[in-house]
Amino acid sequence: MIFLATFIPSSALALSLPSHQVVCKPQIDPAKPQYIVAYGSLMAKASRNSTISETQATPIWIDGFERGWFYRSSVYSHTAPMTYLGAIAQPNAHFNAILVRIGVSVKRGIENLDRRETNYCRQRVKRDRIKPWWGAVQLGEPDAQIWIYYVQKPQPPNVQYPIFQSYLDITLSGAIEIDPTSEFGQQFIQTTTYWSSFWVNDRPQPERAIETPIPRIQIDRILGTTAPTNRYILSRSKRRLSYF
């Protein structure tokens, strides 16, 4: 596995993070604009706003990274472990995402994100890895620092750590916010790896929730008409939570 940055311990974060996590969360320059690449639940505005303030959110392509269902964790789940989306450095890969500019206190914003993404690492992204999703959009100031949260040990879903529909619903609701035509959501599916039949429909008792309404009908239309999720959606609808 190849990572694209050398990590520098951050004394600024040492007081708020366990010592084993500080080394993979580099120090920021608070005098510079700070951006993050949001590629999972942070694509949803309500989910982002629960953690940070923002001044700009722009759809992008990011090159040199792979997004997939390969982060197993029970840290965020109230009752059941699950597999979350993660990113790894991969030279020939790319995916669509949202570039978010952190507002107000950038230092506090990054610290809040680091706590939220507690078992992920964070690394700088070179500006030439970021492309506009459409048009000739200006992507950040020349001196901006751009960050992505990545996974150190990717592990795909299994029966103990399935994909949960409620988490996917939040993520795809963010894709629909950006592009109501569903193209961005379809590309999210197509540029995400490790889709799996280990997929729980937990909508009746969602593990993850946000306050804004979830467009479930549009989400299911996207999932049912886009490969590879169209192969799994029927088995998802029959799956039960009882084996947890």
mmCIF file of N, CA and C in Angstrom, residues 62-67 88-95 129 191 193:
data_model
loop_
_atom_site.group_PDB
_atom_site.id
_atom_site.type_symbol
_atom_site.label_atom_id
_atom_site.label_comp_id
_atom_site.label_asym_id
_atom_site.label_seq_id
_atom_site.Cartn_x
_atom_site.Cartn_y
_atom_site.Cartn_z
ATOM 1 N N ILE A 62 -11.505 13.221 -7.299
ATOM 2 C CA ILE A 62 -10.180 13.125 -6.683
ATOM 3 C C ILE A 62 -9.453 11.933 -7.289
ATOM 4 N N ASP A 63 -8.245 12.163 -7.767
ATOM 5 C CA ASP A 63 -7.417 11.124 -8.392
ATOM 6 C C ASP A 63 -6.410 10.570 -7.397
ATOM 7 N N GLY A 64 -6.049 9.318 -7.585
ATOM 8 C CA GLY A 64 -5.003 8.700 -6.776
ATOM 9 C C GLY A 64 -5.485 8.069 -5.489
ATOM 10 N N PHE A 65 -6.803 7.989 -5.316
ATOM 11 C CA PHE A 65 -7.380 7.363 -4.135
ATOM 12 C C PHE A 65 -8.544 6.467 -4.535
ATOM 13 N N GLU A 66 -8.722 5.410 -3.774
ATOM 14 C CA GLU A 66 -9.853 4.498 -3.948
ATOM 15 C C GLU A 66 -10.790 4.624 -2.756
ATOM 16 N N ARG A 67 -12.083 4.724 -3.027
ATOM 17 C CA ARG A 67 -13.093 4.702 -1.964
ATOM 18 C C ARG A 67 -13.749 3.318 -1.963
ATOM 19 N N ILE A 88 -8.244 4.744 0.490
ATOM 20 C CA ILE A 88 -6.832 4.362 0.505
ATOM 21 C C ILE A 88 -6.159 4.977 -0.707
ATOM 22 N N ALA A 89 -4.867 5.210 -0.611
ATOM 23 C CA ALA A 89 -4.110 5.700 -1.761
ATOM 24 C C ALA A 89 -4.008 4.588 -2.795
ATOM 25 N N GLN A 90 -4.350 4.908 -4.033
ATOM 26 C CA GLN A 90 -4.323 3.942 -5.134
ATOM 27 C C GLN A 90 -4.057 4.729 -6.410
ATOM 28 N N PRO A 91 -2.859 4.592 -6.984
ATOM 29 C CA PRO A 91 -2.434 5.483 -8.074
ATOM 30 C C PRO A 91 -3.399 5.578 -9.254
ATOM 31 N N ASN A 92 -4.053 4.485 -9.633
ATOM 32 C CA ASN A 92 -4.879 4.506 -10.838
ATOM 33 C C ASN A 92 -6.371 4.677 -10.557
ATOM 34 N N ALA A 93 -6.717 4.981 -9.331
ATOM 35 C CA ALA A 93 -8.126 5.079 -8.950
ATOM 36 C C ALA A 93 -8.577 6.537 -8.894
ATOM 37 N N HIS A 94 -9.885 6.734 -8.870
ATOM 38 C CA HIS A 94 -10.469 8.050 -8.649
ATOM 39 C C HIS A 94 -11.906 7.861 -8.193
ATOM 40 N N PHE A 95 -12.470 8.883 -7.564
ATOM 41 C CA PHE A 95 -13.877 8.850 -7.197
ATOM 42 C C PHE A 95 -14.416 10.271 -7.058
ATOM 43 N N ARG A 129 -4.425 16.664 -7.670
ATOM 44 C CA ARG A 129 -5.261 15.473 -7.557
ATOM 45 C C ARG A 129 -6.754 15.808 -7.602
ATOM 46 N N THR A 191 -17.966 4.396 -8.511
ATOM 47 C CA THR A 191 -16.570 4.636 -8.112
ATOM 48 C C THR A 191 -16.322 4.251 -6.660
ATOM 49 N N THR A 193 -15.798 0.807 -4.247
ATOM 50 C CA THR A 193 -15.473 -0.613 -4.359
ATOM 51 C C THR A 193 -15.977 -1.402 -3.148
#
